[in-house]
Short mmCIF file of C-alpha atoms in Angstrom, two decimals:
data_model
loop_
_atom_site.label_atom_id
_atom_site.label_comp_id
_atom_site.label_asym_id
_atom_site.label_seq_id
_atom_site.Cartn_x
_atom_site.Cartn_y
_atom_site.Cartn_z
CA MET A 387 52.97 -59.65 -68.31
CA THR A 388 52.85 -56.78 -65.76
CA CYS A 389 56.07 -55.52 -64.66
CA TYR A 390 56.48 -54.04 -61.90
CA LEU A 391 58.99 -50.89 -61.54
CA PRO A 392 61.36 -50.43 -58.52
CA VAL A 393 60.81 -47.95 -56.15
CA ARG A 394 63.79 -45.76 -55.45
CA PRO A 395 64.89 -44.99 -52.12
CA LYS A 396 64.66 -41.97 -52.18
CA ASN A 397 60.72 -41.88 -53.37
CA ARG A 398 60.23 -44.09 -51.29
CA LEU A 399 60.72 -42.08 -48.59
CA LEU A 400 58.91 -39.14 -49.94
CA SER A 401 55.79 -41.64 -50.52
CA VAL A 402 55.90 -42.69 -46.34
CA ALA A 403 56.53 -38.89 -45.30
CA ALA A 404 53.48 -37.61 -48.14
CA ALA A 405 51.11 -40.67 -46.58
CA ALA A 406 51.81 -39.19 -42.66
CA THR A 407 51.23 -35.78 -43.60
CA LEU A 408 47.80 -36.92 -45.41
CA LEU A 409 46.71 -39.11 -42.06
CA VAL A 410 47.74 -36.24 -39.62
CA ASP A 411 44.97 -34.11 -42.59
CA PHE A 412 42.10 -36.67 -41.88
CA THR A 413 42.43 -37.87 -38.31
CA PRO A 414 38.91 -37.31 -36.72
CA ALA A 415 40.11 -34.77 -34.61
CA ALA A 416 41.05 -32.18 -37.68
CA TRP A 417 37.91 -32.71 -39.29
CA ALA A 418 34.78 -34.01 -37.27
CA THR A 419 33.74 -31.42 -36.04
CA PRO A 420 30.12 -32.21 -34.49
CA GLN A 421 27.20 -31.30 -36.97
CA ALA A 422 23.88 -29.45 -35.73
CA SER A 423 21.01 -32.07 -36.07
CA SER A 424 18.21 -31.31 -38.76
CA SER A 425 14.93 -30.41 -37.57
CA SER A 426 13.94 -31.54 -40.71
CA THR A 427 14.66 -35.17 -39.59
CA THR A 428 11.93 -37.66 -39.61
CA THR A 429 11.16 -39.36 -36.15
CA TYR A 430 8.64 -42.54 -35.96
CA HIS A 431 5.83 -43.35 -32.84
CA ARG A 432 3.30 -45.05 -31.79
CA MET A 433 0.40 -43.31 -29.48
CA GLU A 434 -2.73 -45.30 -27.91
CA ILE A 435 -6.11 -44.01 -29.25
CA ASP A 436 -9.31 -46.22 -27.89
CA ASP A 437 -6.96 -48.79 -26.99
CA VAL A 438 -5.61 -49.08 -30.67
CA GLY A 439 -2.44 -48.17 -31.57
CA VAL A 440 -1.68 -45.26 -34.79
CA PHE A 441 1.84 -44.91 -35.99
CA TYR A 442 2.45 -41.42 -36.91
CA ARG A 443 5.31 -39.45 -38.48
CA GLU A 444 6.77 -36.30 -37.33
CA ALA A 445 9.22 -33.83 -38.70
CA GLY A 446 10.52 -29.83 -38.50
CA PRO A 447 10.64 -27.57 -35.76
CA LYS A 448 7.48 -28.23 -33.58
CA ASP A 449 6.50 -24.04 -32.92
CA ALA A 450 5.99 -24.16 -37.16
CA PRO A 451 3.28 -24.31 -38.87
CA THR A 452 1.79 -27.34 -39.21
CA ILE A 453 0.92 -29.61 -42.01
CA VAL A 454 -0.86 -32.67 -41.50
CA LEU A 455 -0.35 -35.26 -44.84
CA LEU A 456 -3.39 -37.54 -44.74
CA HIS A 457 -2.12 -41.12 -47.37
CA GLY A 458 -4.61 -43.02 -49.36
CA PHE A 459 -5.09 -46.52 -50.19
CA PRO A 460 -3.90 -49.06 -50.19
CA THR A 461 -0.44 -47.44 -48.77
CA SER A 462 0.51 -45.24 -45.44
CA SER A 463 2.29 -42.29 -44.42
CA ARG A 464 5.46 -44.14 -46.67
CA GLN A 465 3.78 -42.58 -49.41
CA TYR A 466 5.14 -39.09 -48.08
CA GLU A 467 8.84 -40.60 -46.92
CA ALA A 468 10.27 -38.30 -49.95
CA LEU A 469 8.12 -35.30 -49.46
CA ILE A 470 8.71 -35.00 -46.06
CA PRO A 471 11.97 -33.64 -45.52
CA LEU A 472 11.21 -31.12 -48.41
CA LEU A 473 8.72 -29.90 -45.80
CA ALA A 474 9.68 -30.14 -42.80
CA THR A 475 12.76 -27.32 -43.88
CA GLN A 476 10.04 -24.96 -42.94
CA TYR A 477 7.33 -26.37 -41.45
CA HIS A 478 5.72 -28.87 -38.82
CA ILE A 479 5.06 -32.30 -40.39
CA ILE A 480 2.48 -35.31 -38.72
CA ALA A 481 1.60 -37.81 -41.06
CA PRO A 482 -0.18 -40.83 -39.85
CA ASP A 483 -1.25 -44.21 -40.49
CA TYR A 484 -5.03 -44.93 -40.50
CA PRO A 485 -6.63 -47.96 -38.32
CA GLY A 486 -5.81 -50.92 -40.65
CA PHE A 487 -3.07 -49.05 -42.65
CA GLY A 488 1.04 -49.66 -42.79
CA GLN A 489 2.07 -49.40 -38.71
CA SER A 490 -1.07 -49.13 -37.21
CA ASP A 491 -3.02 -51.28 -35.64
CA ALA A 492 -5.70 -53.15 -37.27
CA PRO A 493 -8.24 -54.30 -34.89
CA ASP A 494 -11.14 -56.45 -35.61
CA PRO A 495 -13.84 -55.16 -38.31
CA SER A 496 -16.16 -57.06 -35.23
CA ALA A 497 -14.56 -54.41 -32.31
CA PHE A 498 -13.52 -51.46 -34.83
CA PRO A 499 -15.73 -50.15 -37.41
CA TYR A 500 -14.26 -49.44 -40.52
CA THR A 501 -15.93 -46.13 -41.70
CA PHE A 502 -14.53 -42.75 -42.80
CA ASP A 503 -16.33 -41.42 -40.02
CA HIS A 504 -14.01 -43.52 -37.32
CA LEU A 505 -11.32 -43.48 -39.37
CA ALA A 506 -11.63 -38.94 -39.27
CA LYS A 507 -12.59 -39.17 -35.55
CA VAL A 508 -9.03 -41.36 -34.77
CA MET A 509 -7.38 -38.51 -36.91
CA ASP A 510 -9.37 -35.79 -34.58
CA ASP A 511 -8.21 -37.57 -31.88
CA LEU A 512 -4.78 -38.21 -32.63
CA LEU A 513 -4.63 -34.33 -33.33
CA VAL A 514 -6.07 -33.02 -30.41
CA ARG A 515 -3.68 -35.58 -28.01
CA LEU A 516 -0.86 -33.87 -29.82
CA LYS A 517 -2.17 -30.66 -28.75
CA ILE A 518 -2.11 -29.52 -32.73
CA GLU A 519 -4.88 -26.81 -32.90
CA ARG A 520 -4.64 -24.97 -36.42
CA TYR A 521 -3.35 -26.93 -39.82
CA SER A 522 -2.97 -27.15 -43.29
CA LEU A 523 -4.15 -30.84 -44.83
CA TYR A 524 -3.03 -32.37 -47.27
CA ILE A 525 -5.55 -34.83 -48.57
CA HIS A 526 -4.69 -37.73 -51.32
CA ASP A 527 -7.03 -40.85 -52.06
CA TYR A 528 -8.52 -41.60 -49.26
CA GLY A 529 -7.18 -38.92 -47.17
CA ALA A 530 -9.95 -36.78 -48.89
CA PRO A 531 -12.65 -38.58 -46.80
CA VAL A 532 -11.45 -38.71 -44.14
CA GLY A 533 -9.85 -34.82 -44.07
CA PHE A 534 -13.01 -33.39 -45.86
CA ARG A 535 -14.92 -34.98 -42.23
CA MET A 536 -12.04 -33.09 -39.73
CA MET A 537 -12.31 -29.48 -41.77
CA LEU A 538 -16.79 -29.46 -41.42
CA ALA A 539 -16.75 -31.31 -37.78
CA HIS A 540 -13.81 -28.42 -36.69
CA PRO A 541 -13.04 -25.80 -39.65
CA GLU A 542 -11.68 -23.09 -37.26
CA ARG A 543 -9.20 -25.80 -37.60
CA LEU A 544 -7.90 -26.18 -40.94
CA GLU A 545 -5.88 -22.55 -42.26
CA ALA A 546 -5.39 -24.33 -45.86
CA LEU A 547 -6.49 -27.23 -47.95
CA ILE A 548 -4.08 -28.63 -50.54
CA THR A 549 -5.37 -31.62 -52.76
CA GLN A 550 -3.61 -34.19 -55.17
CA ASN A 551 -5.92 -36.66 -56.41
CA GLY A 552 -8.21 -36.09 -53.31
CA ASN A 553 -11.48 -36.27 -54.91
CA ALA A 554 -14.80 -34.17 -54.03
CA TYR A 555 -16.82 -34.19 -57.73
CA ARG A 556 -18.74 -36.64 -59.10
CA GLU A 557 -16.88 -35.51 -62.52
CA GLY A 558 -13.70 -36.35 -60.93
CA LEU A 559 -14.37 -40.36 -60.94
CA GLY A 560 -13.20 -42.51 -63.88
CA LYS A 561 -14.43 -45.91 -65.20
CA LYS A 562 -13.21 -48.05 -62.72
CA TRP A 563 -16.33 -46.64 -60.33
CA ALA A 564 -18.96 -47.70 -62.33
CA GLY A 565 -18.44 -51.33 -61.46
CA ILE A 566 -17.72 -50.35 -58.17
CA ALA A 567 -21.53 -49.15 -57.76
CA GLU A 568 -22.02 -52.32 -58.55
CA PHE A 569 -20.48 -53.55 -55.51
CA TRP A 570 -21.73 -51.01 -53.64
CA ALA A 571 -25.98 -52.12 -54.67
CA ASP A 572 -24.92 -55.75 -53.60
CA PRO A 573 -21.73 -56.57 -52.03
CA LYS A 574 -22.54 -60.53 -52.22
CA GLY A 575 -23.53 -60.69 -55.66
CA HIS A 576 -19.76 -58.75 -57.22
CA PRO A 577 -17.58 -60.53 -55.06
CA GLU A 578 -15.29 -60.19 -58.06
CA VAL A 579 -14.86 -56.27 -57.75
CA LEU A 580 -13.23 -57.01 -54.39
CA GLU A 581 -10.67 -59.19 -55.67
CA VAL A 582 -9.85 -57.30 -58.52
CA PHE A 583 -9.68 -53.86 -56.37
CA LEU A 584 -7.12 -56.20 -54.10
CA SER A 585 -5.21 -57.44 -56.97
CA PHE A 586 -1.61 -57.02 -57.27
CA ASP A 587 -2.16 -56.16 -60.86
CA ALA A 588 -5.03 -53.07 -59.68
CA THR A 589 -1.78 -52.50 -57.05
CA MET A 590 0.63 -52.10 -59.44
CA GLN A 591 -1.95 -50.02 -62.11
CA ARG A 592 -2.39 -47.47 -59.08
CA HIS A 593 1.13 -46.58 -59.43
CA THR A 594 2.16 -47.18 -62.89
CA ALA A 595 -0.90 -46.70 -64.72
CA GLY A 596 -0.83 -42.82 -67.02
CA THR A 597 2.46 -42.21 -65.99
CA SER A 598 5.35 -41.65 -69.43
CA HIS A 599 8.05 -42.20 -66.50
CA ARG A 600 7.77 -45.88 -64.93
CA GLU A 601 11.56 -46.04 -64.03
CA ARG A 602 10.40 -43.52 -61.42
CA TYR A 603 8.64 -45.73 -59.97
CA ASN A 604 10.00 -47.69 -57.11
CA PRO A 605 8.38 -51.38 -57.40
CA GLU A 606 8.93 -52.31 -53.85
CA SER A 607 6.08 -50.03 -53.72
CA TRP A 608 3.59 -51.67 -54.45
CA SER A 609 4.75 -55.16 -53.97
CA ASN A 610 4.92 -53.64 -50.10
CA GLU A 611 1.48 -52.47 -50.36
CA PHE A 612 0.40 -56.18 -51.71
CA ALA A 613 1.58 -57.87 -49.00
CA HIS A 614 0.06 -55.62 -46.77
CA LEU A 615 -3.23 -56.31 -48.33
CA ALA A 616 -2.28 -60.36 -48.24
CA LYS A 617 -2.33 -60.19 -44.40
CA PRO A 618 -5.05 -61.92 -42.43
CA GLY A 619 -8.30 -59.82 -41.71
CA GLN A 620 -7.07 -57.34 -44.74
CA ARG A 621 -10.00 -58.21 -47.14
CA GLU A 622 -12.62 -57.73 -44.22
CA ILE A 623 -11.00 -54.52 -43.39
CA GLN A 624 -10.83 -53.15 -46.78
CA SER A 625 -14.28 -54.55 -47.84
CA ALA A 626 -15.74 -52.34 -44.98
CA LEU A 627 -14.05 -49.41 -46.36
CA LEU A 628 -14.84 -49.78 -50.02
CA TYR A 629 -18.26 -50.42 -49.13
CA ASP A 630 -18.78 -47.70 -47.41
CA TYR A 631 -16.97 -45.26 -49.95
CA ARG A 632 -20.41 -45.11 -51.31
CA ILE A 633 -20.95 -42.80 -48.41
CA ASN A 634 -18.20 -40.46 -49.53
CA VAL A 635 -20.02 -40.12 -53.24
CA ALA A 636 -23.38 -39.00 -52.07
CA ALA A 637 -21.79 -36.93 -49.35
CA TYR A 638 -19.59 -34.83 -52.45
CA PRO A 639 -22.45 -31.74 -52.47
CA GLN A 640 -22.50 -31.00 -49.17
CA TRP A 641 -18.49 -30.90 -49.44
CA GLN A 642 -18.77 -28.72 -52.49
CA ALA A 643 -21.44 -26.68 -49.66
CA TRP A 644 -18.66 -26.30 -47.32
CA LEU A 645 -16.06 -25.62 -49.74
CA ARG A 646 -18.09 -22.62 -51.40
CA GLU A 647 -19.30 -21.16 -47.42
CA ARG A 648 -15.76 -21.80 -46.32
CA GLN A 649 -13.15 -20.02 -48.79
CA PRO A 650 -10.66 -22.13 -47.30
CA PRO A 651 -7.30 -21.31 -49.39
CA THR A 652 -7.13 -24.04 -51.68
CA LEU A 653 -3.79 -25.73 -53.73
CA VAL A 654 -4.88 -28.77 -56.56
CA VAL A 655 -2.10 -30.87 -57.28
CA TRP A 656 -3.38 -33.25 -59.47
CA GLY A 657 -2.02 -36.31 -61.30
CA ALA A 658 -4.19 -35.74 -64.63
CA ASN A 659 -2.98 -39.02 -65.89
CA ASP A 660 -4.86 -40.69 -63.10
CA PRO A 661 -7.59 -43.28 -64.20
CA SER A 662 -9.28 -43.61 -61.06
CA PHE A 663 -9.22 -40.19 -59.91
CA ILE A 664 -9.40 -38.33 -63.14
CA ALA A 665 -8.39 -34.61 -64.52
CA ALA A 666 -11.66 -32.94 -64.45
CA GLY A 667 -12.12 -33.71 -60.47
CA GLY A 668 -9.16 -31.64 -60.11
CA ALA A 669 -10.03 -28.94 -61.84
CA ALA A 670 -13.72 -28.94 -60.27
CA PHE A 671 -12.32 -27.26 -57.24
CA LYS A 672 -12.57 -23.91 -59.15
CA LYS A 673 -16.37 -23.52 -59.27
CA ASP A 674 -16.53 -23.48 -55.46
CA VAL A 675 -13.34 -22.11 -54.92
CA PRO A 676 -12.89 -19.48 -57.50
CA ASP A 677 -9.12 -18.67 -55.99
CA ALA A 678 -8.02 -21.88 -55.54
CA GLU A 679 -4.77 -23.06 -57.55
CA ILE A 680 -5.13 -25.61 -60.01
CA HIS A 681 -2.00 -27.12 -61.47
CA LEU A 682 -2.80 -30.21 -63.49
CA LEU A 683 0.12 -32.13 -64.11
CA ASP A 684 1.73 -35.29 -66.31
CA ALA A 685 1.92 -38.37 -63.61
CA GLY A 686 -0.87 -40.17 -62.20
CA HIS A 687 -2.80 -41.61 -59.02
CA PHE A 688 -0.07 -41.27 -57.11
CA ALA A 689 2.05 -37.96 -58.70
CA LEU A 690 4.54 -38.04 -55.58
CA ASP A 691 6.51 -40.92 -56.94
CA GLU A 692 7.55 -38.84 -59.88
CA LYS A 693 6.83 -35.00 -59.33
CA THR A 694 8.29 -34.77 -55.82
CA ASP A 695 9.86 -32.05 -55.65
CA GLU A 696 7.99 -30.19 -58.55
CA ILE A 697 5.12 -30.98 -55.55
CA ALA A 698 7.22 -29.79 -53.12
CA ARG A 699 7.77 -26.33 -54.55
CA LEU A 700 3.89 -25.88 -55.56
CA ILE A 701 3.30 -26.19 -51.76
CA LEU A 702 6.06 -24.21 -50.60
CA ASP A 703 5.09 -21.18 -52.69
CA PHE A 704 1.74 -21.55 -52.19
CA MET A 705 2.34 -21.73 -48.28
CA ASP A 706 4.58 -18.84 -48.71
CA ARG A 707 2.58 -16.40 -50.42
CA ARG A 708 -0.14 -17.04 -47.98
CA SER A 709 1.92 -16.35 -44.97
CA GLU A 710 2.80 -12.64 -46.48
#
């Protein structure tokens, strides 16, 4: 049984008075002073590039140095959602979605050739339209072939290179690439390679394989990515890009020669447990850029999923020392 004690009139009056005081103290006029909006707030945009709607995220002060974040497969600029506000306190951030990915248009392959050459051109055109003449590049996964094309086409625009499991070396290719090479040699003869590549299990394991902290990985990431891959037309789009990837591997020596010649300031933040682009690929940058900073992290392919704060600190420290 619950007992309720009577309230004495005196105490009751005191309680009412105290409540009235609290109401006065906490009225909007007393505490709701306007807050200045933060320049790190992310905004969302679309721009037509050659009749294709290209989506991009933007954050940070526009007069600050720009960092362009190039996403991987099969995700979008959404993979940088947690990183963007950490960098945007000091830098202007642009994070686009390639055509066929995320919130950008996905035109039919008969009207839009899905090659890495074409994706790089669209990204270049976007930055020109945004009047961004100098930038640092953060490349991950598919962002590497897109980014290297941008760098080779316009070396004068690059201020620094940050690679997070963005491969440029044969020694960085994990075991699965042997099967993909069979697909390159005979796409129609190896449909099973594409089936595995686009499967739910593969989509999940790109995030979870190699991690000892699975609880830090949001399952909505791979469920959303798989839902995107299941959309009409995606099989044809992703098949075309997977087949075109063979040209990237053939171009590795050209990219390496460019690194040796240009010596861009380079930061490597690599998920060392990635079974797709293995740790040797991160360490290999030191061969061509001896001053490259190499950090092999205890993480998998999507290292940002579990190392957001650490990677942000490494980037900010690297960029700050460059500006000294």
